[in-house]
PDB file of C-alpha atoms in Angstrom:
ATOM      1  CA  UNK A   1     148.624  14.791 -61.174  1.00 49.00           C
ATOM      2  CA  UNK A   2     147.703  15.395 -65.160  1.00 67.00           C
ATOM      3  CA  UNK A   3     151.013  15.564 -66.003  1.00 85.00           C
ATOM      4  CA  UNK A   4     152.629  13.423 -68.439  1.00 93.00           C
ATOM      5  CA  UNK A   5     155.716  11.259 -68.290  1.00 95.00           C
ATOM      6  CA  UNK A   6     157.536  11.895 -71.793  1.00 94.00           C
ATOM      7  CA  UNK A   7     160.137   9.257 -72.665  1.00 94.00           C
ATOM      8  CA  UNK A   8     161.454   9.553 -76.502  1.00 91.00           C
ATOM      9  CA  UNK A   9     158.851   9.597 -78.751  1.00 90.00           C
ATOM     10  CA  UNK A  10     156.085   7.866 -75.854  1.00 93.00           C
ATOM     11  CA  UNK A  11     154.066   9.747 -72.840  1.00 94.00           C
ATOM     12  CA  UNK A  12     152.605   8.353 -69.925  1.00 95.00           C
ATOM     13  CA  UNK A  13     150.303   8.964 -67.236  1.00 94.00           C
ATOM     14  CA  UNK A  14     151.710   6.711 -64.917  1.00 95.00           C
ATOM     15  CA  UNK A  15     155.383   7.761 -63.344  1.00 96.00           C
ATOM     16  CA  UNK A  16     156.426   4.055 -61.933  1.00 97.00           C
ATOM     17  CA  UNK A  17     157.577   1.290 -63.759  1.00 96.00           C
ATOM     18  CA  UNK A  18     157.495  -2.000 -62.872  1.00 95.00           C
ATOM     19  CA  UNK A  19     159.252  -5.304 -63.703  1.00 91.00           C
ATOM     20  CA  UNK A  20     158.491  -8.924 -64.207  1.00 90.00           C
ATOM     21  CA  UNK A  21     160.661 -11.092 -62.528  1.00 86.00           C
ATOM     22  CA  UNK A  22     161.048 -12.806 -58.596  1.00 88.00           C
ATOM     23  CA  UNK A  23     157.187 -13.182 -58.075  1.00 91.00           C
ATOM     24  CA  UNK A  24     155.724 -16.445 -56.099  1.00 91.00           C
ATOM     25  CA  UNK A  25     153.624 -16.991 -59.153  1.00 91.00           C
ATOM     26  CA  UNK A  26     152.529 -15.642 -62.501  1.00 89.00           C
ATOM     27  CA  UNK A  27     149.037 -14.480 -60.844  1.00 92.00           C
ATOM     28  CA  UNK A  28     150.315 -12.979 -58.275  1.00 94.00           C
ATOM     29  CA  UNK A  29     152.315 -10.660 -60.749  1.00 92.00           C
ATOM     30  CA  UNK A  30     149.660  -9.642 -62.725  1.00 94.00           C
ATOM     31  CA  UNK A  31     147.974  -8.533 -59.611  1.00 95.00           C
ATOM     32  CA  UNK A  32     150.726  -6.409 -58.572  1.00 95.00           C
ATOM     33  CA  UNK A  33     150.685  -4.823 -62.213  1.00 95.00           C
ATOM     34  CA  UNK A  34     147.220  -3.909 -61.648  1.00 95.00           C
ATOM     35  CA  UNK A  35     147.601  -2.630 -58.052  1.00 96.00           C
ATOM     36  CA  UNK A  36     150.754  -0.356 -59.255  1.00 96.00           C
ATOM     37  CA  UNK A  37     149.162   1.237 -62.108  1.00 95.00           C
ATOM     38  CA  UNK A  38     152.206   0.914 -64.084  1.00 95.00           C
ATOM     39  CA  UNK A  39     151.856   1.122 -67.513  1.00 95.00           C
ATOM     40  CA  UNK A  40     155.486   0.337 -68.468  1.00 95.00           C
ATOM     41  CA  UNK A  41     156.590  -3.364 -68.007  1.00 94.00           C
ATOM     42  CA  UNK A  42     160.147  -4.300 -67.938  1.00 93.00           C
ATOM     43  CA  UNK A  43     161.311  -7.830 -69.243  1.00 90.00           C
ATOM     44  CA  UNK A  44     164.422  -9.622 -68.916  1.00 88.00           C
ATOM     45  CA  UNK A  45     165.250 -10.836 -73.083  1.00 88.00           C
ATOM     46  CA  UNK A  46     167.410 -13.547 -71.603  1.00 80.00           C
ATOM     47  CA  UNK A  47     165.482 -14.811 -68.987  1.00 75.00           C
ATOM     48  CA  UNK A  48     162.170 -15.020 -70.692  1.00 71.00           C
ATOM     49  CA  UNK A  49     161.431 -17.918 -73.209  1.00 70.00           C
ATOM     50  CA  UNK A  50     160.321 -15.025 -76.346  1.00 69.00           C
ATOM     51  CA  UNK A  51     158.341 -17.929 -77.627  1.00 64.00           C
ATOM     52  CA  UNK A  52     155.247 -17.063 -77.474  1.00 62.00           C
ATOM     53  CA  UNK A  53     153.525 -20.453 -78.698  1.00 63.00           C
ATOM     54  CA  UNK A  54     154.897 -22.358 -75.550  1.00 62.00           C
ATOM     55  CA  UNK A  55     155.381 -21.311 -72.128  1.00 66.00           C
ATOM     56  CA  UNK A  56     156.145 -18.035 -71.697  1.00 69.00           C
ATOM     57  CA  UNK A  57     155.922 -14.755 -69.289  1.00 72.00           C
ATOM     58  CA  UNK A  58     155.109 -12.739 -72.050  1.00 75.00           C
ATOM     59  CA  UNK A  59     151.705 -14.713 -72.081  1.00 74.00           C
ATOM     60  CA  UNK A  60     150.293 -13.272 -69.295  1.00 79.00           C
ATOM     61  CA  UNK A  61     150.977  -9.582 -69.724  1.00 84.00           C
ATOM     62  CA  UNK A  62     148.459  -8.217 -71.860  1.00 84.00           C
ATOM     63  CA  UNK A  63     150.442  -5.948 -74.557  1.00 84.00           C
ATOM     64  CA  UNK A  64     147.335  -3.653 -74.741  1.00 86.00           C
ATOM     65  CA  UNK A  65     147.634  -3.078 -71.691  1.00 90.00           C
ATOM     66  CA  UNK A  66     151.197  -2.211 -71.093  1.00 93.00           C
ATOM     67  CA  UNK A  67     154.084  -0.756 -72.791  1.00 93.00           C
ATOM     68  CA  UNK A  68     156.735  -3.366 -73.288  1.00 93.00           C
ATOM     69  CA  UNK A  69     160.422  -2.114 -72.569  1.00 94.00           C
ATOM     70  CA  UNK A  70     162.867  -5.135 -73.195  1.00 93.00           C
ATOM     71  CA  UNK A  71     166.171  -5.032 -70.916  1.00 94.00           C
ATOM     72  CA  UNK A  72     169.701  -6.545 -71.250  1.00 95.00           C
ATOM     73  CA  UNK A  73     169.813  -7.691 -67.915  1.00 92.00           C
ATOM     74  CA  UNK A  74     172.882 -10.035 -67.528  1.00 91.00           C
ATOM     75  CA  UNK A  75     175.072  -8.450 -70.048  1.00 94.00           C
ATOM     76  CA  UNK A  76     178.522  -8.126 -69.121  1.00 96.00           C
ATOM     77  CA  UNK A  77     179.715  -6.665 -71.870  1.00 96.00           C
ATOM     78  CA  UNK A  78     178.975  -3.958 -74.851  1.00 97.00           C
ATOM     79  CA  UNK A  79     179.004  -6.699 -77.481  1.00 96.00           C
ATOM     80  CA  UNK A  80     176.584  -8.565 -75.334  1.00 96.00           C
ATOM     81  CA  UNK A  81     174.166  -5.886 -74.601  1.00 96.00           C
ATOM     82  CA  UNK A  82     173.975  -4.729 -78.204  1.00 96.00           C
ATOM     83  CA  UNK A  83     173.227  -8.444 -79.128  1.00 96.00           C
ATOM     84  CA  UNK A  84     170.442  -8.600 -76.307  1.00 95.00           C
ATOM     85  CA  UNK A  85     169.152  -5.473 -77.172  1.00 95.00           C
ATOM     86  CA  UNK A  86     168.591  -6.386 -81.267  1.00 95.00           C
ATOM     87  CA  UNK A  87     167.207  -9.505 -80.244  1.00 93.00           C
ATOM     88  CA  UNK A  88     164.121  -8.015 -77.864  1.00 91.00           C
ATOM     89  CA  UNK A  89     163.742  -5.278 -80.731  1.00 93.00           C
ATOM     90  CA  UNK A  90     163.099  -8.075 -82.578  1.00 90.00           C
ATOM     91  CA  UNK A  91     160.678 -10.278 -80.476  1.00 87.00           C
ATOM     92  CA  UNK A  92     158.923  -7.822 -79.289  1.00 88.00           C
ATOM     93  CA  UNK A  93     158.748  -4.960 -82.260  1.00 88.00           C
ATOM     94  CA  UNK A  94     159.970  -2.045 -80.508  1.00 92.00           C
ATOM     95  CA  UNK A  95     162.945   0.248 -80.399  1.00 94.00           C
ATOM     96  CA  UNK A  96     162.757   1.205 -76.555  1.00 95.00           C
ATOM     97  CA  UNK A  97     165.277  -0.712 -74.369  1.00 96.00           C
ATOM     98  CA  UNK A  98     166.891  -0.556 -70.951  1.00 96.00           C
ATOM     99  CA  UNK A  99     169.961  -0.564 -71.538  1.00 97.00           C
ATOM    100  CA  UNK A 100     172.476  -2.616 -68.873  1.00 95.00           C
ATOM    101  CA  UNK A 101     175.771  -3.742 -68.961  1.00 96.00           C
ATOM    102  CA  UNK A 102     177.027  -5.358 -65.333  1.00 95.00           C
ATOM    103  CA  UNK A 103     180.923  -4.463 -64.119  1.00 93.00           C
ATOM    104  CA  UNK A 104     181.011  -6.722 -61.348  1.00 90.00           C
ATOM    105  CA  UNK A 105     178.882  -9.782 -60.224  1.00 88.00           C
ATOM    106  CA  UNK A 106     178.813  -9.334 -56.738  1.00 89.00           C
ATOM    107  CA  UNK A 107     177.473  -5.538 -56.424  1.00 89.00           C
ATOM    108  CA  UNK A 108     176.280  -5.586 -60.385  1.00 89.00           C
ATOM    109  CA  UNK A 109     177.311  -2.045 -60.538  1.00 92.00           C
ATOM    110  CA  UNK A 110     177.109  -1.232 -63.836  1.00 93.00           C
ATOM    111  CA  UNK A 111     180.187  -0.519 -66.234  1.00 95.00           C
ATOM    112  CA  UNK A 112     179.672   2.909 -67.201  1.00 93.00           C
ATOM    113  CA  UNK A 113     182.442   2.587 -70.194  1.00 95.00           C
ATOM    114  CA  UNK A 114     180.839  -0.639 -71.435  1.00 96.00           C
ATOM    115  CA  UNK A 115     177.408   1.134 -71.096  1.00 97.00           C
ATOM    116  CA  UNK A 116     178.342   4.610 -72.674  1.00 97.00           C
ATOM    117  CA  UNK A 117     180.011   2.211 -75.523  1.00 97.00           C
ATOM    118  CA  UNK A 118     176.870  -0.114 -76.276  1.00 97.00           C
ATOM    119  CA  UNK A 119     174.418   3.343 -75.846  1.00 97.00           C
ATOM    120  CA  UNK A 120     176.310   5.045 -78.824  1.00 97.00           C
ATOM    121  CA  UNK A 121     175.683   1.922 -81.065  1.00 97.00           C
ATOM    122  CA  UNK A 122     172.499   1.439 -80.045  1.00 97.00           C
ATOM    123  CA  UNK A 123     171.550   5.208 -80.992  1.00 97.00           C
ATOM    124  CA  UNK A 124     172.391   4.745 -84.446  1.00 97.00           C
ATOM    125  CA  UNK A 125     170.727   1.843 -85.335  1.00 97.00           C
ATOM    126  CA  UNK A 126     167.469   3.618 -84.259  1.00 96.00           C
ATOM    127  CA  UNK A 127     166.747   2.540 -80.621  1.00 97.00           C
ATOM    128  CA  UNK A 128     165.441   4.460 -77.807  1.00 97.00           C
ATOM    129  CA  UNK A 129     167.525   4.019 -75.580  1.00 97.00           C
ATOM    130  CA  UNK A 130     167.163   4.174 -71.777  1.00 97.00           C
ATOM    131  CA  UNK A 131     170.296   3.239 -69.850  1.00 97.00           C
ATOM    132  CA  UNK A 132     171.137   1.776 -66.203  1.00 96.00           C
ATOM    133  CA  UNK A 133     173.896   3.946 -64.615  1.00 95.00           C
ATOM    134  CA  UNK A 134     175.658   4.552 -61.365  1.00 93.00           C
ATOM    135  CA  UNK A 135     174.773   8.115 -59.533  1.00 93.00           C
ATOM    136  CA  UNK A 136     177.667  10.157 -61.941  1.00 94.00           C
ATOM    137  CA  UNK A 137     176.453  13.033 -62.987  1.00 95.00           C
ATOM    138  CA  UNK A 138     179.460  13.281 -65.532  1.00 96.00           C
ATOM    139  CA  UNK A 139     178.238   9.672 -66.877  1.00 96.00           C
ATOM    140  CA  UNK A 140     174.351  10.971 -66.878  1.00 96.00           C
ATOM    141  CA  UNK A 141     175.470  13.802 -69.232  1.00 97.00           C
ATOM    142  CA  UNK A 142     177.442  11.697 -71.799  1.00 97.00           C
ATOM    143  CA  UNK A 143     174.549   9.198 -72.016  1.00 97.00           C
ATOM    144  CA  UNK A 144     172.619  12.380 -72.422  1.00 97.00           C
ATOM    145  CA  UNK A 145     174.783  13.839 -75.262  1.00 97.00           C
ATOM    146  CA  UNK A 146     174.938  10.474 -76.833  1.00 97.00           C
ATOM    147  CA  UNK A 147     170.968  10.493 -77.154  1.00 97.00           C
ATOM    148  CA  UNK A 148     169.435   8.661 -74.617  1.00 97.00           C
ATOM    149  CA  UNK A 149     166.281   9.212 -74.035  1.00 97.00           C
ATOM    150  CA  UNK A 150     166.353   8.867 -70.406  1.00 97.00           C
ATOM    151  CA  UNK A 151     168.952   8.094 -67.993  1.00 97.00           C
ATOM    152  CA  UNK A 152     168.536   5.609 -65.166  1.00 96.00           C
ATOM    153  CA  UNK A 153     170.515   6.043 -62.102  1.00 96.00           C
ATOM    154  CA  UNK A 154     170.835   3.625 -59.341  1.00 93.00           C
ATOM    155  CA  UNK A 155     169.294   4.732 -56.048  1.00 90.00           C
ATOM    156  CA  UNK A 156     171.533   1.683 -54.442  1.00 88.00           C
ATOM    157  CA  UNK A 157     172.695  -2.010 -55.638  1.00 86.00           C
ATOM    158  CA  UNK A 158     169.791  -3.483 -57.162  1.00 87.00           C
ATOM    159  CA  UNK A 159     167.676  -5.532 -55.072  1.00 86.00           C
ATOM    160  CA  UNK A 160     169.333  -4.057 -51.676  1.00 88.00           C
ATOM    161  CA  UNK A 161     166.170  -2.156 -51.172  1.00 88.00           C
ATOM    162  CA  UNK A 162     168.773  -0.086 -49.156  1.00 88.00           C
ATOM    163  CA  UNK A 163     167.194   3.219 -50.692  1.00 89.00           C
ATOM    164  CA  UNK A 164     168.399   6.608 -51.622  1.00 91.00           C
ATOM    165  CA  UNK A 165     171.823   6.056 -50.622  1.00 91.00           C
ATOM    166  CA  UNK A 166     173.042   9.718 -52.774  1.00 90.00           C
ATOM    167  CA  UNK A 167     170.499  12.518 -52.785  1.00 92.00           C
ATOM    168  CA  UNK A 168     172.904  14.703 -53.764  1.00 94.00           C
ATOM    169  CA  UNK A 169     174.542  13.320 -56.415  1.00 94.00           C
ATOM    170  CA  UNK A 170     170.632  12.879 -57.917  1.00 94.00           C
ATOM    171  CA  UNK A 171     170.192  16.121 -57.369  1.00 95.00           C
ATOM    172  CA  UNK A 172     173.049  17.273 -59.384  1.00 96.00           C
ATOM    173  CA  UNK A 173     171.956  14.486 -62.243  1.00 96.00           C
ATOM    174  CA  UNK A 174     168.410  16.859 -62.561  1.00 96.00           C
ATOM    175  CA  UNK A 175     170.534  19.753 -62.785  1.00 94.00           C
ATOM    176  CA  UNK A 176     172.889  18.669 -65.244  1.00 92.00           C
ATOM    177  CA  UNK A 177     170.409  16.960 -67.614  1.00 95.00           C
ATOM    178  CA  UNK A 178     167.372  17.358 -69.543  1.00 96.00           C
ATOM    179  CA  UNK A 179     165.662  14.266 -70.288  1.00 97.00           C
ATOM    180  CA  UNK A 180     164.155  12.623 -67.680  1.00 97.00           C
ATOM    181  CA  UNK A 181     165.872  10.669 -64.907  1.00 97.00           C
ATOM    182  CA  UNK A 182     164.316   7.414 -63.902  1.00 97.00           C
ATOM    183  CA  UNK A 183     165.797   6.426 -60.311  1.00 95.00           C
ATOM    184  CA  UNK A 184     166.656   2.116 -61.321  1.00 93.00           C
ATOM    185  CA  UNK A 185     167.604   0.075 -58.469  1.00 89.00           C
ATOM    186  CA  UNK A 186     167.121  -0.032 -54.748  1.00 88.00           C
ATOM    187  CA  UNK A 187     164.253   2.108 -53.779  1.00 93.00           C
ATOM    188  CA  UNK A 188     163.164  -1.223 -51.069  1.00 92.00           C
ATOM    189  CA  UNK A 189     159.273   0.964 -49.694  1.00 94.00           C
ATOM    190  CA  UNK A 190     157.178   3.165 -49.804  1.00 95.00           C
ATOM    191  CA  UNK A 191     159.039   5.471 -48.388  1.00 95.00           C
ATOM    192  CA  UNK A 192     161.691   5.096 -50.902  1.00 95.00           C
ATOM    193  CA  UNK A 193     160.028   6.092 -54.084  1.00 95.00           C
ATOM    194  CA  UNK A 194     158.329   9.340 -51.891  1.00 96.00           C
ATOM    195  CA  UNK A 195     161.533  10.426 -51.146  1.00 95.00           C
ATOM    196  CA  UNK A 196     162.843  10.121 -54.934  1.00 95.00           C
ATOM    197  CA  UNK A 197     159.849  11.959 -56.354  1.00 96.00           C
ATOM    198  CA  UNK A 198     160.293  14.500 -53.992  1.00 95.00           C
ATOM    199  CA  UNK A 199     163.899  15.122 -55.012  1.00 95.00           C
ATOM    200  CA  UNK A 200     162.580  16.155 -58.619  1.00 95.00           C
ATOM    201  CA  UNK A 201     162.945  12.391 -60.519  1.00 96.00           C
ATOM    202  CA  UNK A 202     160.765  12.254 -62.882  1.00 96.00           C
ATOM    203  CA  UNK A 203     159.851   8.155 -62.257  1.00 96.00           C
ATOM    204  CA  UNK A 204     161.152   5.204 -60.651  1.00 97.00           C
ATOM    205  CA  UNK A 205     161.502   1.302 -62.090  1.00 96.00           C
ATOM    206  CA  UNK A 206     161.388  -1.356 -59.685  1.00 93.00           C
ATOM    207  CA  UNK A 207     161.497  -4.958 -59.192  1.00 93.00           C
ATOM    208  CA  UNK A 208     162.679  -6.554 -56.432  1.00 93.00           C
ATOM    209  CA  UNK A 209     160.758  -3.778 -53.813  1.00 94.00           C
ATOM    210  CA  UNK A 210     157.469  -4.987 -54.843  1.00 95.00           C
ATOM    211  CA  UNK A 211     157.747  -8.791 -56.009  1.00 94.00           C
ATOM    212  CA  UNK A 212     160.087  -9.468 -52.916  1.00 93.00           C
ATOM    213  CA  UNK A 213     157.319  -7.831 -50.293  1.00 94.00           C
ATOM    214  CA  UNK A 214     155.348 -10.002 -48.232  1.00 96.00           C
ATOM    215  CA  UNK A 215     152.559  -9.382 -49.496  1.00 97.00           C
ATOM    216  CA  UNK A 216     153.683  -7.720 -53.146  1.00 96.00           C
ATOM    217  CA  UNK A 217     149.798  -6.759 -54.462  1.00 97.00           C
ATOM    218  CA  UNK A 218     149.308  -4.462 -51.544  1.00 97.00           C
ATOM    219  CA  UNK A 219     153.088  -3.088 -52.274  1.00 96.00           C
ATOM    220  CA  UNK A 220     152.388  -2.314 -55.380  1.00 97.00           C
ATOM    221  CA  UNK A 221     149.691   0.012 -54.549  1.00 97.00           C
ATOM    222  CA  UNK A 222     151.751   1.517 -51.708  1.00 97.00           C
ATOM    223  CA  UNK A 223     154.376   2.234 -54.023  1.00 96.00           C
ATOM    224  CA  UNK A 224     151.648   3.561 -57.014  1.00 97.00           C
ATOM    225  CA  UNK A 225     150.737   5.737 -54.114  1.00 97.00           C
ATOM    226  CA  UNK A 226     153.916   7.085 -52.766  1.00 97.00           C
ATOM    227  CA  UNK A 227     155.085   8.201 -56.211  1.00 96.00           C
ATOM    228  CA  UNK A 228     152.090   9.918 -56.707  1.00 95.00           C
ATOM    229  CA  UNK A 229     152.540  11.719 -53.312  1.00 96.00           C
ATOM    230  CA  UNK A 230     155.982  12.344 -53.936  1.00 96.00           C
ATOM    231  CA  UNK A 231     155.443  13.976 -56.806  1.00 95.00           C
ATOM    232  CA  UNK A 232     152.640  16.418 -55.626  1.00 94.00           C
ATOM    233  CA  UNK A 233     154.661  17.306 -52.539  1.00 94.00           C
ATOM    234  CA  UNK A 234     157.430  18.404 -54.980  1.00 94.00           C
ATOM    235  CA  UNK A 235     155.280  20.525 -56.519  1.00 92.00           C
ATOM    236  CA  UNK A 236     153.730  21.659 -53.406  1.00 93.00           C
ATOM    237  CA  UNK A 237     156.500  22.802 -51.804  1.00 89.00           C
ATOM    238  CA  UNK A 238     158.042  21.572 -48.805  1.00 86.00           C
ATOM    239  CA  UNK A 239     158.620  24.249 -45.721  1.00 86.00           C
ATOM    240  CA  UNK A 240     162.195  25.069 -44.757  1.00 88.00           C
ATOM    241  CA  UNK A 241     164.229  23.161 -42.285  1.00 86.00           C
ATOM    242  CA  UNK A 242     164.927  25.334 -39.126  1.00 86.00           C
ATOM    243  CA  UNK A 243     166.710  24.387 -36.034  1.00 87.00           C
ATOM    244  CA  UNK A 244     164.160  25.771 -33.586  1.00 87.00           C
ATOM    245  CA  UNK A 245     160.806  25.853 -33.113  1.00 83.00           C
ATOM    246  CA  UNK A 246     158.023  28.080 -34.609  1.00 76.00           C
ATOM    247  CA  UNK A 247     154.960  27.653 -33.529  1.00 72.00           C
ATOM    248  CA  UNK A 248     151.763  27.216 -35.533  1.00 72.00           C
ATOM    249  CA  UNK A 249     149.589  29.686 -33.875  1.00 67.00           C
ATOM    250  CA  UNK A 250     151.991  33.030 -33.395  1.00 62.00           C
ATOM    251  CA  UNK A 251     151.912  34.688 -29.909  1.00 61.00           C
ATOM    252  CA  UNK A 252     152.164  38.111 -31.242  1.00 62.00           C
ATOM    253  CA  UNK A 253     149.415  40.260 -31.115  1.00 60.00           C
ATOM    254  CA  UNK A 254     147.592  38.520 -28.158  1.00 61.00           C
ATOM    255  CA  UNK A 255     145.682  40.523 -25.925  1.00 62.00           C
ATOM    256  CA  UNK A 256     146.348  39.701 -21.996  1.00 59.00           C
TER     257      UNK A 256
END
């Protein structure tokens, strides 16, 4: 596929995201960047020492490489999200940022009111912003008309890797919004991702599908693939579902 992913004022060739955190080692997550093709890189501003002259993640991803999106991951609140989200504008000079803000620690469903709150601010002050959200379509066209650039539903809990748990509720987000959706959370294989590109998303971020894997280089390619699959069979065009059978090579017109 030629097609380009267009996020705000950015494009990319490459429709998965991936992010930086839960690997067995710092090599083997640069490997699995590689393998996945991903060319945006999500990182965690408070779990990540921004320092760059000590120790620090952000030392082994080459920013030539990849597109940088910051994230307020463990933000539990509007205030704190806004905070978060100034601070990795900051560090890493650049007004793109996944927007979270967690309602509840033990499913870390996001709060939508929180979210829709902290996105509004955001906007203003010049970010693009790209927001976490449950599977609302209601919610995925106020974060819309409040000028995200993309909105990011959950496909399930994050790190479940329970999959799309809602196709039809993502199905109603494409039809009720513009800018492209970016399924966040839960996609757990292959599989997964194939099945959200085939339902019209227009990319996927994930963390916890590929670092958690056995072996998470050779997931990382599987999951490069699968989007790319997904997204060509969309485009190809699935055959209908039908209860019967109809066989492949018609028995009309045979001559006894």
């Amino acid at each position: 596929m030629t097609d380009l992913l267009r996020i705000g004022t950015r494009q990319f060739k490459s429709r998965l995201m991936v992010g930086t955190g839960k690997y067995p080692s710092d090599e083997v997550m640069i490997k699995a960047l590689e393998a996945s093709g991903a060319e945006v890189v999500t990182v965690a501003i408070r779990r990540v020492n921004l320092d760059k002259t000590g120790e620090s993640l952000l030392n082994c991803i080459d920013i030539n490489k990849y597109t940088l999106l910051p994230n307020t991951a463990g933000c539990y609140t509007a205030d704190d999200a806004i905070r978060t989200a100034r601070l990795g504008r900051e560090a890493l000079e650049t007004n793109l940022v996944k927007l979270e803000v967690i309602g509840d620690e033990k499913t870390l469903f996001p709060d939508n009111e929180a979210l829709l709150q902290a996105a509004k601010v955001l906007v203003k002050e010049g970010f693009q912003v790209m927001p976490y959200t449950g599977d609302d379509p209601i919610m995925a066209r106020k974060l819309e008309d409040a000028g995200c650039v993309a909105v990011m539903p959950l496909a399930a809990p994050i790190g479940s890797g329970l999959g799309i748990r809602n196709p039809h509720n993502l199905m109603i987000i494409l039809e009720t919004i513009k800018v492209p959706v970016i399924v966040d959370a839960g996609v757990g294989t292959a599989s997964d991702a194939a099945v959200a590109m085939e339902l019209g998303c227009d990319g996927i971020l994930m963390n916890t599908g590929i670092a958690g894997a056995k072996d998470p280089v050779k997931m990382a390619l599987a999951m490069k693939l699968a989007v790319e699959s997904g997204r060509l069979a969309r485009f190809a065009g699935r055959i209908p579902k039908k209860l019967y059978a109809n066989a492949s090579s018609p028995i009309t017109g045979l001559i006894d």
